[in-house]
PDB file of C-alpha atoms in Angstrom:
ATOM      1  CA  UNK A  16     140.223  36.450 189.213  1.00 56.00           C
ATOM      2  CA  UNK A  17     141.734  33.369 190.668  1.00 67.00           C
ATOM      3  CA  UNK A  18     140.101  29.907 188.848  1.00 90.00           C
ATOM      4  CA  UNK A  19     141.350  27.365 190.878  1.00 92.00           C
ATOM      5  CA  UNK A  20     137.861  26.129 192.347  1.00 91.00           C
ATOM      6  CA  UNK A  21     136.095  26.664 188.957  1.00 94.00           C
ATOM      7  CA  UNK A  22     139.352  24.540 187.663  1.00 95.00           C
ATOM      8  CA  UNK A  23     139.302  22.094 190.037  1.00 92.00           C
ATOM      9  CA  UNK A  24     135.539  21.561 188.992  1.00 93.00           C
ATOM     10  CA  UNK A  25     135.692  21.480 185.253  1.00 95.00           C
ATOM     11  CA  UNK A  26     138.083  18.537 186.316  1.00 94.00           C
ATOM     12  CA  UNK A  27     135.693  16.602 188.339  1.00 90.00           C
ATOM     13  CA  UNK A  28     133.399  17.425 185.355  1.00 91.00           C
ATOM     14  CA  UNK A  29     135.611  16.183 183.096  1.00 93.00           C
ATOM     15  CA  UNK A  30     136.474  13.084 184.523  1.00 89.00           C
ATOM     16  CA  UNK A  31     132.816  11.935 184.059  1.00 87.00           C
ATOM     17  CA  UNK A  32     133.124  12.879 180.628  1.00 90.00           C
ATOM     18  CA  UNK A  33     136.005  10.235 180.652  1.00 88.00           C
ATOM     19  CA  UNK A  34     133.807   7.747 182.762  1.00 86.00           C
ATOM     20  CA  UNK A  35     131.373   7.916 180.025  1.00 88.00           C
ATOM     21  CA  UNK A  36     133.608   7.212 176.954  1.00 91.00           C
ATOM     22  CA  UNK A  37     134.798   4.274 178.388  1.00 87.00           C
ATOM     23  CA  UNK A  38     131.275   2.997 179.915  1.00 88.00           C
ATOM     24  CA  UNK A  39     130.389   2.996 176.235  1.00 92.00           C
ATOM     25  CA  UNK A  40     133.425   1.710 175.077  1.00 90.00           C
ATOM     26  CA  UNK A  41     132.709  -1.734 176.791  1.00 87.00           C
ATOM     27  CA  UNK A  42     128.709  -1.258 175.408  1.00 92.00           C
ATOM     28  CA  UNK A  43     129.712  -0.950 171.976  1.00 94.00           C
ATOM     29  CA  UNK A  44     131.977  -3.866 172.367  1.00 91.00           C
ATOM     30  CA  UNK A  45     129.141  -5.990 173.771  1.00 90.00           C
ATOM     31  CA  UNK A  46     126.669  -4.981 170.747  1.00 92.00           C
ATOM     32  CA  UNK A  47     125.604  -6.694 167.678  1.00 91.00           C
ATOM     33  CA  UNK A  48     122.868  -4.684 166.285  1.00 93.00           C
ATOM     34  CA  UNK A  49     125.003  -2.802 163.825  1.00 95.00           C
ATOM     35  CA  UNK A  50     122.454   0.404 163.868  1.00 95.00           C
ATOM     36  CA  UNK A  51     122.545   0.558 167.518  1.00 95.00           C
ATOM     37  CA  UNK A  52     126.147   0.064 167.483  1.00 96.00           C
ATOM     38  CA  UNK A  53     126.569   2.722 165.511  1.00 97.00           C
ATOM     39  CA  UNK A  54     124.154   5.165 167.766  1.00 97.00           C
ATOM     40  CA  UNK A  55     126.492   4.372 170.545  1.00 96.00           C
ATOM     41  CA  UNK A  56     129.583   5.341 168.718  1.00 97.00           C
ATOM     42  CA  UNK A  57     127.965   8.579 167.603  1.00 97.00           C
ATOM     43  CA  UNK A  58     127.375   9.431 171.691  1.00 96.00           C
ATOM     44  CA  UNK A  59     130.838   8.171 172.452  1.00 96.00           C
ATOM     45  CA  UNK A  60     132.183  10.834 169.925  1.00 97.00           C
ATOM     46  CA  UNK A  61     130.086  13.591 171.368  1.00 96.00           C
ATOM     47  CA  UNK A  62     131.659  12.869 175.207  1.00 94.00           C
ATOM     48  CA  UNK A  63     135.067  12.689 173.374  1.00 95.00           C
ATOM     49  CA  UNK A  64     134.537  16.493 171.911  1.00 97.00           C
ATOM     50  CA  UNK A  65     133.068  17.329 174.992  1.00 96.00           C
ATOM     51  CA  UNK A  66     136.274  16.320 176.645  1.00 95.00           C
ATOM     52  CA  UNK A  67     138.152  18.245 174.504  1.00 96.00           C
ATOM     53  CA  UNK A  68     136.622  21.299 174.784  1.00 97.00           C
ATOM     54  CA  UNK A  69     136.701  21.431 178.891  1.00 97.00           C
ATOM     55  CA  UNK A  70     139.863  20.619 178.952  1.00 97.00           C
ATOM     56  CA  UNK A  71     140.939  22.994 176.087  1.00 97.00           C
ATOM     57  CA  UNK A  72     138.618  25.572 179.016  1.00 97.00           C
ATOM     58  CA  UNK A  73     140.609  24.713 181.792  1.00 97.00           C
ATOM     59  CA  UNK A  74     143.607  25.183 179.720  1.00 97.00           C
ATOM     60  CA  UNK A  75     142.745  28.501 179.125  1.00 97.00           C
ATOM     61  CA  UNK A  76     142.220  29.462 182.428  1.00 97.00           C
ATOM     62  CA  UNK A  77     145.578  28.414 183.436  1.00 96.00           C
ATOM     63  CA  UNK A  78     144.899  24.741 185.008  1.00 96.00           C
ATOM     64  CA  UNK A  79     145.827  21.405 183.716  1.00 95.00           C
ATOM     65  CA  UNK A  80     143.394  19.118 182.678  1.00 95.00           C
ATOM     66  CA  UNK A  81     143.176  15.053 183.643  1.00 93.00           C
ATOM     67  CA  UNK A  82     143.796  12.917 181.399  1.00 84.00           C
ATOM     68  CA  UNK A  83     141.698   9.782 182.724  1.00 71.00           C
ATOM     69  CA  UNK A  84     138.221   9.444 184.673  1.00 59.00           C
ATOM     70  CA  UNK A  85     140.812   9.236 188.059  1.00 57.00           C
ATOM     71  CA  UNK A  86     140.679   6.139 190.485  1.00 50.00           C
ATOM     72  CA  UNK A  87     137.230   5.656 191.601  1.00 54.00           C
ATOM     73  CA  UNK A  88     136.088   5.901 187.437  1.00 48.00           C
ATOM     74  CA  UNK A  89     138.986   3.689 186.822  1.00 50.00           C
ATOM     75  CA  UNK A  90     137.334   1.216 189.930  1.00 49.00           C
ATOM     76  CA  UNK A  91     133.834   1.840 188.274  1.00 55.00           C
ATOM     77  CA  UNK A  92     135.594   1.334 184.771  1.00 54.00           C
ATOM     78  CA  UNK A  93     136.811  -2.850 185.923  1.00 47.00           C
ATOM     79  CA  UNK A  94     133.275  -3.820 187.565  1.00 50.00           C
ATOM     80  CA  UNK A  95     131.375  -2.622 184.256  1.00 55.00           C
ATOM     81  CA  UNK A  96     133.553  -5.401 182.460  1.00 54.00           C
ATOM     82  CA  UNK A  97     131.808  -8.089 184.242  1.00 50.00           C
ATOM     83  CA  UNK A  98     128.609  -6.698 184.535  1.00 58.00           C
ATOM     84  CA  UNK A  99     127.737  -5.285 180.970  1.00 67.00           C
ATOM     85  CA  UNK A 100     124.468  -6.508 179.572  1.00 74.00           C
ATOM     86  CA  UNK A 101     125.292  -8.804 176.487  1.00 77.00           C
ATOM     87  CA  UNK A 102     121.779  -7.880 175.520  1.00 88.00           C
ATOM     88  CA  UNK A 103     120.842  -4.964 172.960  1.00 90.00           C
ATOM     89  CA  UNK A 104     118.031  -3.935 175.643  1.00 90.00           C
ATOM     90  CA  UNK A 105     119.963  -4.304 178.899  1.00 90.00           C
ATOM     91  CA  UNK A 106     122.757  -2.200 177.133  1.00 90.00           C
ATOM     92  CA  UNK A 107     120.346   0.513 176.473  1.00 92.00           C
ATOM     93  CA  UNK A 108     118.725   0.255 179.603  1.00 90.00           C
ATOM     94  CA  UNK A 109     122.822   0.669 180.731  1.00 89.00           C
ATOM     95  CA  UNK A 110     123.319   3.661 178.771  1.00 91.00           C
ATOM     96  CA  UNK A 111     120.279   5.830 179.499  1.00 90.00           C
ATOM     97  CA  UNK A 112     120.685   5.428 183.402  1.00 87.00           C
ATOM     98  CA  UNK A 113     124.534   6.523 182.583  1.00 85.00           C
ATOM     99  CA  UNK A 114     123.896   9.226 180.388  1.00 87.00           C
ATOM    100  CA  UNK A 115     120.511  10.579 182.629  1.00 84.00           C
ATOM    101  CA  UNK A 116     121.656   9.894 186.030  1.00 77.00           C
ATOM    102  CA  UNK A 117     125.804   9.655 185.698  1.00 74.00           C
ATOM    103  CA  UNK A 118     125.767  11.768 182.412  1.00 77.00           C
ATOM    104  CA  UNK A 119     123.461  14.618 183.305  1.00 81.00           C
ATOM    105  CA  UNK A 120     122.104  15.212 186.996  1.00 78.00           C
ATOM    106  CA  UNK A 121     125.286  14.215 188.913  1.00 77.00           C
ATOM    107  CA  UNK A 122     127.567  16.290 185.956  1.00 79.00           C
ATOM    108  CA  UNK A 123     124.844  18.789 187.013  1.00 76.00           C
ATOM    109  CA  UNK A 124     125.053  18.501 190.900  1.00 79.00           C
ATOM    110  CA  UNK A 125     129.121  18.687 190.782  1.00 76.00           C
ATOM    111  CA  UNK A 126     128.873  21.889 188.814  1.00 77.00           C
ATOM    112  CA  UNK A 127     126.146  23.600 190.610  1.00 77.00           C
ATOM    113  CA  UNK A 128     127.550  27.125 191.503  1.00 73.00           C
ATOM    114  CA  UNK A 129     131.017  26.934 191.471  1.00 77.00           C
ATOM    115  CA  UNK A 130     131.751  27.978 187.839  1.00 91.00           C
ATOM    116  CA  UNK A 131     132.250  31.309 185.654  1.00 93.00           C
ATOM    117  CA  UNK A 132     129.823  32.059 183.657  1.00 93.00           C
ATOM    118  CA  UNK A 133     131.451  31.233 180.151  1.00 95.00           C
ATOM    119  CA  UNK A 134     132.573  27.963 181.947  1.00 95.00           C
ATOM    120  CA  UNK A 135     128.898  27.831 183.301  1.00 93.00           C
ATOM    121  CA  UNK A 136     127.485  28.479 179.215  1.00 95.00           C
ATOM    122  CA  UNK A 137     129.529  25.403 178.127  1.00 96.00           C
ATOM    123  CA  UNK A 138     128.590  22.922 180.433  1.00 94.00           C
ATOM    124  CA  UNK A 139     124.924  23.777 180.449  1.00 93.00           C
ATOM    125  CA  UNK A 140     125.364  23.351 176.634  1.00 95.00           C
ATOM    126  CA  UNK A 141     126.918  19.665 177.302  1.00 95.00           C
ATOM    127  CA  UNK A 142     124.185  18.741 179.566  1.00 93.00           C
ATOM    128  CA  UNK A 143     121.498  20.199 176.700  1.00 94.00           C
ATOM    129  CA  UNK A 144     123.111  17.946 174.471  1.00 94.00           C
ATOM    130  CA  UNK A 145     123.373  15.072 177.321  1.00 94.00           C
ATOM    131  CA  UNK A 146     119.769  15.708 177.428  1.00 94.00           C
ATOM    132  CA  UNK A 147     119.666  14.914 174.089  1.00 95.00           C
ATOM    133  CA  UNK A 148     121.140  11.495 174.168  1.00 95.00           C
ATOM    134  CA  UNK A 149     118.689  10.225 177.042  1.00 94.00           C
ATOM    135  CA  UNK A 150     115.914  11.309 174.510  1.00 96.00           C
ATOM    136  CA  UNK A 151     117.463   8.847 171.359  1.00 96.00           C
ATOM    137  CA  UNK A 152     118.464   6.363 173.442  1.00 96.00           C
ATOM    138  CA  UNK A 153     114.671   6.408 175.140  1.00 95.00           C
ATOM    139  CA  UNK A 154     113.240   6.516 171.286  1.00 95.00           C
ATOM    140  CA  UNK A 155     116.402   3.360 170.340  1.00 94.00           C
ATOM    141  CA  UNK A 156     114.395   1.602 173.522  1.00 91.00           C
ATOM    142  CA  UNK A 157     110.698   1.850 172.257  1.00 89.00           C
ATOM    143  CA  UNK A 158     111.436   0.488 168.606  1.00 83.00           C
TER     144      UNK A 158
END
């Protein structure tokens, strides 16, 4: 079986994974509240393992996995620096529409279809544990 289409969308799926460790990256530098801080860092580190294991998948099914979120997340990556909320709400508010909308139903909509099924198995299980995220950082908004 040839993967190059289920390669070429484990990339676009992984540069959102990128997108999202640096959209936190400049979140967690804006932070003060050392607790939520330290939530933050603990979804950053489950993108960055995410990363690792599509692109360890698309290694092993012969493709070559990017390295960066490409030029529009790179674009997308400059205008968050000068609009990040300096504000412990506003950068909540920040990262559940990135993790729900960006994170989850657009990783979702790229996806849809065009994968194997053991590729198919681990994104659904990133997007479970996406899922996952939205619910702490909706619980992180109510305290």
């Amino acid at each position: 079986m040839v993967y190059e289409d289920v390669i070429k969308e484990l990339n676009a799926f992984l540069k959102g994974q990128y997108m999202g460790i640096h959209a936190y990256e400049h979140l967690i530098q804006n932070i003060d509240d050392f607790y939520i801080k330290k939530e933050l860092q603990q979804i950053q580190q489950d993108h960055k393992m995410h990363a690792m294991r599509v692109a360890e998948r698309i290694q092993n099914l012969g493709g070559t996995p990017v390295d960066d979120e490409g030029f529009a997340g790179s674009i997308q990556e400059f205008i968050s620096r000068f609009t990040t909320p300096h504000t412990t709400d506003g950068i909540l508010r920040t990262a559940l529409k990135g993790e729900d909308f960006y994170g989850i139903q657009m990783s979702d909509e790229i996806v849809k279809g065009d994968l194997d099924e053991q590729s198919q198995q681990l994104v659904d299980e990133i997007l479970r544990h996406d899922e996952k995220h939205v619910e702490k950082l909706r619980s992180l908004l109510l305290q």
